[in-house]
Coordinates of C-alpha atoms in Angstrom, one line a residue:
M1 CA 0.0 0.0 0.0
A2 CA 2.9 2.4 0.9
G3 CA 4.5 1.6 -2.5
K4 CA 1.3 2.3 -4.3
A5 CA 0.8 5.6 -2.5
R6 CA 4.4 6.6 -3.4
G7 CA 3.7 5.7 -7.0
E8 CA 0.5 7.8 -7.1
Q9 CA 2.4 10.7 -5.6
H10 CA 5.1 10.3 -8.2
I11 CA 2.5 10.4 -11.0
G12 CA 0.9 13.4 -9.4
L13 CA 4.2 15.3 -9.3
L14 CA 4.9 14.4 -12.9
N15 CA 1.5 15.7 -13.9
G16 CA 2.0 18.9 -11.8
F17 CA 5.4 19.6 -13.5
A18 CA 3.8 18.9 -16.9
A19 CA 0.9 21.3 -16.2
Y20 CA 2.9 24.2 -14.9
G21 CA 5.7 23.6 -17.4
M22 CA 3.2 23.9 -20.3
W23 CA 1.6 27.0 -18.8
G24 CA 5.1 28.4 -18.4
L25 CA 6.1 27.8 -22.0
V26 CA 2.8 28.9 -23.6
P27 CA 4.3 32.3 -24.6
L28 CA 6.1 30.4 -27.3
F29 CA 2.8 29.3 -28.8
W30 CA 0.8 32.5 -29.2
P31 CA 3.3 34.2 -31.6
L32 CA 2.9 31.2 -34.0
L33 CA -0.6 32.3 -34.6
K34 CA 0.3 35.6 -36.3
P35 CA -1.0 37.2 -38.5
S36 CA -4.1 36.6 -36.5
G37 CA -4.9 39.4 -34.1
A38 CA -5.3 38.9 -30.4
I39 CA -9.2 39.0 -30.5
E40 CA -9.3 36.5 -33.3
I41 CA -7.0 34.1 -31.4
L42 CA -9.1 34.6 -28.3
A43 CA -12.3 33.8 -30.1
H44 CA -10.7 30.6 -31.5
R45 CA -9.5 29.6 -28.1
M46 CA -13.0 30.1 -26.6
A47 CA -14.6 28.0 -29.4
W48 CA -12.1 25.2 -29.7
S49 CA -11.7 24.8 -26.0
L50 CA -15.4 23.8 -25.7
V51 CA -14.9 21.2 -28.5
V52 CA -11.9 19.7 -26.8
V53 CA -13.3 19.6 -23.3
G54 CA -16.5 18.2 -24.7
V55 CA -14.6 15.3 -26.1
V56 CA -12.8 14.8 -22.8
L57 CA -16.1 14.7 -20.9
L58 CA -17.6 12.4 -23.5
V59 CA -14.7 9.9 -23.0
M60 CA -15.0 10.3 -19.2
R61 CA -18.8 10.0 -19.3
R62 CA -19.2 12.9 -16.8
W63 CA -22.4 14.7 -17.7
A64 CA -24.5 14.5 -14.6
W65 CA -23.2 17.8 -13.3
A66 CA -24.6 19.7 -16.3
G67 CA -28.2 18.9 -15.4
E68 CA -27.7 19.9 -11.8
L69 CA -26.0 23.2 -12.9
L70 CA -28.9 24.1 -15.2
R71 CA -31.3 23.8 -12.2
Q72 CA -29.3 26.3 -10.2
P73 CA -29.7 29.9 -11.6
R74 CA -27.3 31.4 -9.1
K75 CA -24.5 29.1 -10.1
L76 CA -25.3 29.8 -13.8
A77 CA -25.0 33.5 -13.1
L78 CA -21.6 32.9 -11.3
I79 CA -20.4 30.8 -14.2
T80 CA -21.3 33.6 -16.6
V81 CA -19.4 36.1 -14.5
A82 CA -16.4 33.7 -14.4
A83 CA -16.6 33.3 -18.2
A84 CA -16.6 37.1 -18.7
V85 CA -13.6 37.6 -16.3
I86 CA -11.5 34.8 -17.8
T87 CA -12.2 36.2 -21.3
V88 CA -10.6 39.5 -20.3
N89 CA -7.7 37.6 -18.7
W90 CA -7.1 35.4 -21.8
G91 CA -7.4 38.3 -24.1
V92 CA -5.0 40.6 -22.3
Y93 CA -2.5 37.8 -21.9
I94 CA -2.5 36.9 -25.6
W95 CA -2.2 40.5 -26.6
A96 CA 0.6 41.1 -24.1
V97 CA 2.7 38.2 -25.4
N98 CA 2.2 39.0 -29.0
S99 CA 2.9 42.7 -28.3
G100 CA 6.3 42.1 -26.6
H101 CA 5.2 42.3 -22.9
V102 CA 6.0 38.8 -21.7
V103 CA 7.9 40.0 -18.7
E104 CA 5.1 42.3 -17.6
A105 CA 2.6 39.5 -18.1
S106 CA 4.7 37.1 -15.9
L107 CA 4.6 39.8 -13.2
G108 CA 0.9 39.6 -13.2
Y109 CA 1.0 36.0 -12.1
F110 CA 3.8 36.6 -9.6
I111 CA 1.6 39.2 -7.8
N112 CA -1.6 37.3 -8.2
P113 CA -1.4 35.5 -4.8
L114 CA -0.8 38.9 -3.1
V115 CA -3.8 40.4 -4.9
T116 CA -5.9 37.4 -3.9
I117 CA -5.0 37.9 -0.3
A118 CA -5.8 41.6 -0.5
M119 CA -9.2 40.8 -2.0
G120 CA -9.8 38.3 0.8
V121 CA -9.3 41.0 3.4
L122 CA -11.3 43.7 1.6
L123 CA -14.2 41.6 0.3
L124 CA -14.4 38.6 2.7
K125 CA -13.1 40.3 5.8
E126 CA -10.4 37.7 6.3
R127 CA -7.8 38.2 9.0
L128 CA -4.1 38.1 8.0
R129 CA -1.1 37.0 10.0
P130 CA 1.6 39.6 10.5
V131 CA 3.9 38.0 7.9
Q132 CA 1.0 38.0 5.4
W133 CA 0.5 41.8 6.0
A134 CA 4.2 42.3 5.5
A135 CA 4.1 40.4 2.2
V136 CA 1.1 42.5 1.0
G137 CA 2.9 45.7 2.0
I138 CA 6.1 44.7 0.1
G139 CA 4.0 43.8 -2.9
F140 CA 2.4 47.3 -2.9
A141 CA 5.8 48.9 -2.6
A142 CA 6.9 46.7 -5.6
V143 CA 4.1 48.1 -7.7
L144 CA 5.1 51.7 -6.8
V145 CA 8.7 51.0 -7.8
L146 CA 7.6 49.4 -11.1
T147 CA 5.3 52.3 -11.8
I148 CA 8.2 54.7 -11.5
G149 CA 10.3 52.4 -13.7
Y150 CA 7.7 52.0 -16.4
G151 CA 6.6 55.7 -16.2
H152 CA 3.0 54.4 -15.6
P153 CA 1.4 51.7 -13.5
P154 CA 2.1 48.1 -14.8
W155 CA -1.5 47.9 -16.3
I156 CA -1.0 44.6 -18.0
S157 CA 0.3 42.9 -14.8
L158 CA -2.5 44.5 -12.7
C159 CA -5.2 43.6 -15.1
L160 CA -4.0 39.9 -15.2
A161 CA -3.6 39.7 -11.5
F162 CA -7.0 41.3 -10.6
S163 CA -8.9 39.5 -13.3
F164 CA -7.6 36.1 -12.2
A165 CA -8.0 36.9 -8.5
T166 CA -11.7 37.8 -9.3
Y167 CA -12.0 34.6 -11.3
G168 CA -10.7 32.5 -8.5
L169 CA -13.0 34.1 -6.0
V170 CA -16.0 33.4 -8.2
K171 CA -14.9 29.8 -8.9
K172 CA -14.6 29.1 -5.2
K173 CA -18.3 30.0 -4.9
V174 CA -19.3 27.8 -7.9
N175 CA -17.3 24.8 -6.6
L176 CA -17.1 22.8 -9.9
G177 CA -14.3 20.5 -10.9
G178 CA -11.7 21.9 -13.3
V179 CA -12.8 20.2 -16.5
E180 CA -16.5 20.7 -15.8
S181 CA -16.0 24.3 -14.9
L182 CA -14.0 24.9 -18.2
A183 CA -16.8 23.2 -20.1
A184 CA -19.5 25.4 -18.5
E185 CA -17.5 28.6 -19.0
T186 CA -16.6 27.9 -22.6
A187 CA -20.2 27.0 -23.3
V188 CA -21.1 30.6 -22.3
Q189 CA -18.2 31.9 -24.4
F190 CA -19.0 29.7 -27.5
L191 CA -21.8 31.6 -29.2
P192 CA -20.2 35.1 -28.9
A193 CA -16.9 33.6 -30.1
V194 CA -18.4 31.9 -33.1
A195 CA -20.5 35.0 -33.9
Y196 CA -17.4 37.2 -33.9
L197 CA -15.5 34.7 -36.1
L198 CA -18.4 34.6 -38.6
W199 CA -18.5 38.4 -38.6
L200 CA -14.8 38.6 -39.2
G201 CA -15.1 36.1 -42.0
S202 CA -17.9 38.1 -43.7
R203 CA -15.5 41.1 -43.8
G204 CA -12.8 39.0 -45.3
D205 CA -10.5 39.6 -42.3
A206 CA -10.5 36.1 -40.9
T207 CA -7.2 34.2 -41.2
F208 CA -8.5 30.7 -40.5
S209 CA -9.5 30.2 -44.1
T210 CA -7.2 32.6 -45.9
Q211 CA -3.9 31.3 -44.6
D212 CA -2.4 27.9 -45.2
P213 CA -3.8 24.7 -43.5
G214 CA -1.0 24.7 -41.0
H215 CA -2.2 28.0 -39.6
A216 CA -5.8 26.8 -39.4
A217 CA -4.5 23.7 -37.5
L218 CA -2.6 25.9 -35.0
L219 CA -5.8 28.0 -34.4
A220 CA -7.7 24.8 -33.7
A221 CA -5.0 23.7 -31.4
T222 CA -5.7 26.5 -29.0
G223 CA -8.4 24.3 -27.5
V224 CA -5.8 21.6 -26.8
V225 CA -3.3 24.1 -25.4
T226 CA -6.1 25.2 -23.0
A227 CA -7.4 21.8 -22.0
I228 CA -4.4 19.5 -21.8
P229 CA -2.6 21.4 -19.0
L230 CA -5.8 21.5 -17.1
V231 CA -6.3 17.8 -17.3
C232 CA -2.7 17.3 -16.1
F233 CA -3.3 19.7 -13.2
G234 CA -6.5 17.8 -12.3
A235 CA -4.5 14.5 -12.1
A236 CA -1.9 16.2 -9.9
A237 CA -4.4 17.9 -7.6
I238 CA -5.9 14.6 -6.4
R239 CA -2.5 13.0 -5.8
V240 CA -0.2 15.6 -4.1
P241 CA -0.8 18.0 -1.2
L242 CA -1.9 21.5 -2.0
S243 CA 1.2 22.8 -0.3
T244 CA 3.2 21.1 -3.0
L245 CA 1.0 22.5 -5.8
G246 CA 1.4 25.9 -4.2
L247 CA 5.1 25.7 -4.7
L248 CA 4.9 24.3 -8.2
Q249 CA 2.7 27.1 -9.3
Y250 CA 5.6 29.5 -9.3
M251 CA 7.2 27.5 -12.2
A252 CA 4.9 29.1 -14.7
P253 CA 5.7 32.8 -14.1
V254 CA 9.4 31.9 -13.6
F255 CA 9.5 30.2 -17.1
Q256 CA 7.6 33.1 -18.6
F257 CA 9.9 35.7 -17.0
L258 CA 13.0 33.8 -18.3
L259 CA 11.5 33.5 -21.8
G260 CA 10.8 37.2 -21.8
I261 CA 14.4 38.0 -21.0
L262 CA 16.4 35.2 -22.7
Y263 CA 14.2 34.4 -25.7
F264 CA 12.2 37.5 -26.5
H265 CA 15.1 39.8 -25.3
E266 CA 12.9 42.3 -23.5
A267 CA 14.6 45.1 -21.6
M268 CA 15.1 44.9 -17.8
P269 CA 16.5 48.2 -16.5
A270 CA 17.6 48.4 -12.9
E271 CA 14.3 49.8 -11.5
R272 CA 12.4 46.9 -13.1
W273 CA 14.8 44.4 -11.4
A274 CA 14.2 46.2 -8.1
G275 CA 10.5 45.9 -8.5
F276 CA 10.7 42.2 -9.3
A277 CA 13.1 41.6 -6.4
L278 CA 10.5 43.1 -4.0
V279 CA 7.8 40.9 -5.5
W280 CA 9.9 37.8 -5.0
L281 CA 10.7 38.9 -1.4
A282 CA 7.0 39.2 -0.7
L283 CA 6.3 35.7 -2.2
S284 CA 9.1 34.2 -0.2
L285 CA 7.6 35.6 3.0
L286 CA 4.2 34.3 1.9
T287 CA 5.5 30.9 1.1
F288 CA 7.5 30.6 4.4
D289 CA 4.4 31.6 6.4
A290 CA 2.2 29.2 4.6
L291 CA 4.5 26.3 5.0
R292 CA 4.9 27.1 8.7
A293 CA 1.1 27.2 9.1
A294 CA 0.8 23.9 7.2
R295 CA 3.2 22.3 9.6
R296 CA 1.3 23.6 12.6
G297 CA -1.9 22.3 11.2
A298 CA -0.4 18.9 10.6
R299 CA 0.9 18.7 14.2
A300 CA -2.5 19.7 15.5
L301 CA -4.2 17.0 13.5
R302 CA -1.7 14.4 14.6
E303 CA -2.3 15.3 18.3
S304 CA -6.0 15.2 17.7
A305 CA -5.7 11.8 16.1
R306 CA -3.7 10.5 19.0
T307 CA -6.2 11.9 21.5
N308 CA -9.1 10.3 19.7
V309 CA -7.3 6.9 19.4
S310 CA -6.5 7.0 23.2
E311 CA -10.1 7.9 24.1
A312 CA -11.4 5.2 21.8
A313 CA -9.1 2.6 23.4
S314 CA -10.0 3.7 26.9
D315 CA -13.8 3.6 26.1
T316 CA -13.4 0.1 24.5
T317 CA -11.5 -1.1 27.6
A318 CA -14.3 0.2 29.8
G319 CA -16.8 -1.7 27.7
S320 CA -18.5 1.3 26.2
A321 CA -18.8 2.4 22.6
P322 CA -16.0 4.6 21.2
A323 CA -16.5 8.3 21.8
G324 CA -15.8 9.3 18.2
P325 CA -14.0 8.3 15.0
A326 CA -10.3 8.3 15.0
V327 CA -8.6 10.5 12.3
A328 CA -7.2 8.4 9.5
P329 CA -3.7 9.0 8.1
A330 CA -5.3 10.1 4.9
D331 CA -7.3 12.7 6.7
I332 CA -4.2 14.0 8.4
A333 CA -2.5 14.3 5.0
V334 CA -5.4 16.2 3.5
G335 CA -5.5 18.5 6.5
A336 CA -1.8 19.3 6.3
G337 CA -2.1 20.0 2.6
S338 CA -5.2 22.1 2.7
D339 CA -3.8 24.6 5.2
G340 CA -1.0 26.9 4.2
L341 CA -0.7 27.3 0.5
T342 CA -4.3 26.6 -0.4
L343 CA -4.7 30.3 -1.2
A344 CA -1.7 30.3 -3.4
A345 CA -2.8 27.2 -5.2
D346 CA -6.3 28.8 -5.7
A347 CA -4.5 31.8 -7.3
A348 CA -2.3 29.6 -9.4
A349 CA -1.3 30.0 -12.3
L350 CA -1.6 29.9 -13.4
T351 CA -1.1 30.1 -13.4
T352 CA -1.0 31.7 -16.0
G353 CA -3.3 29.7 -17.7
G354 CA -4.0 26.9 -14.6
T355 CA -6.4 25.7 -11.8
S356 CA -6.6 25.1 -8.2
A357 CA -8.0 22.0 -6.5
S358 CA -11.1 24.0 -5.8
G359 CA -11.6 24.6 -9.5
A360 CA -9.7 27.8 -10.3
Q361 CA -8.3 27.3 -13.7
A362 CA -4.9 28.6 -14.8
T363 CA -5.1 30.9 -17.7
A364 CA -2.0 31.5 -19.8

């Protein structure tokens, strides 16, 4: 059993690396779709993603959720909001990459966990620990430094971070699985996307049919580029602790940042390095605090388990029924993982194009 558990965790880690690796390398894909404009690429992504995820659900035979969702108007409204917000996120990201702003786009996903925490305080009245307050404060200082460096606020980064933080907040209320959620959102996006593509074609501006077949295939592949990392993430989320996923999520913006500098040769003056250094300091503090909280949670669960087992043994010896169920090792593992970096995992992305175990999809 232990060997099987280790094997499952190994598979989960491989899927996690694959998901975040693909999201991190996705800036290499969007330039291949030129001369298509960002909005045309976005429309194809919205349309083809529904096709791909529909095939995935057909193979998995997971359709029961759709009927339940249709009977819940409030959830349908939230799905519509999520679809609108992620449309903005996808569109800005595609435009940023194809316009030479890969580094600034990566910054959006670096600061996303900080924005998510700030929104939790402002909208959900959550309480922060001192280290979390320090991280948010340093993140705010980083934005000020970058504003001075750019000569204006880093609008691309802020738009990506706030749109994805809003998306994650809505998704937590919807509480659908990653694949199911993507299917519902792209179903909302599908008709507007197809209508736009038909309108574009009627004007003779569509590139899907006017370029070579290879270009059409790449546009159709946007659905695969969206869905496959999500499937890998789903396989990872059920096999490894959320604290591990919370650490893996930083792979994607790191890869994007390195691509922006080393492959796309974007400029990084001193003030921009200073701003990024402050963001990384804030994330280091956030990660340290989350891991410390996870360890404390794990210890508390182990002590609770030992207490329950002792009480059950004592009651059994006395001839009475056990006072309550003992906590299983699996429960302890889940508890340890769900405390700490859950918030960072929910913000993922990534993600850049990714999801959390609660259903927040990475977006790159």
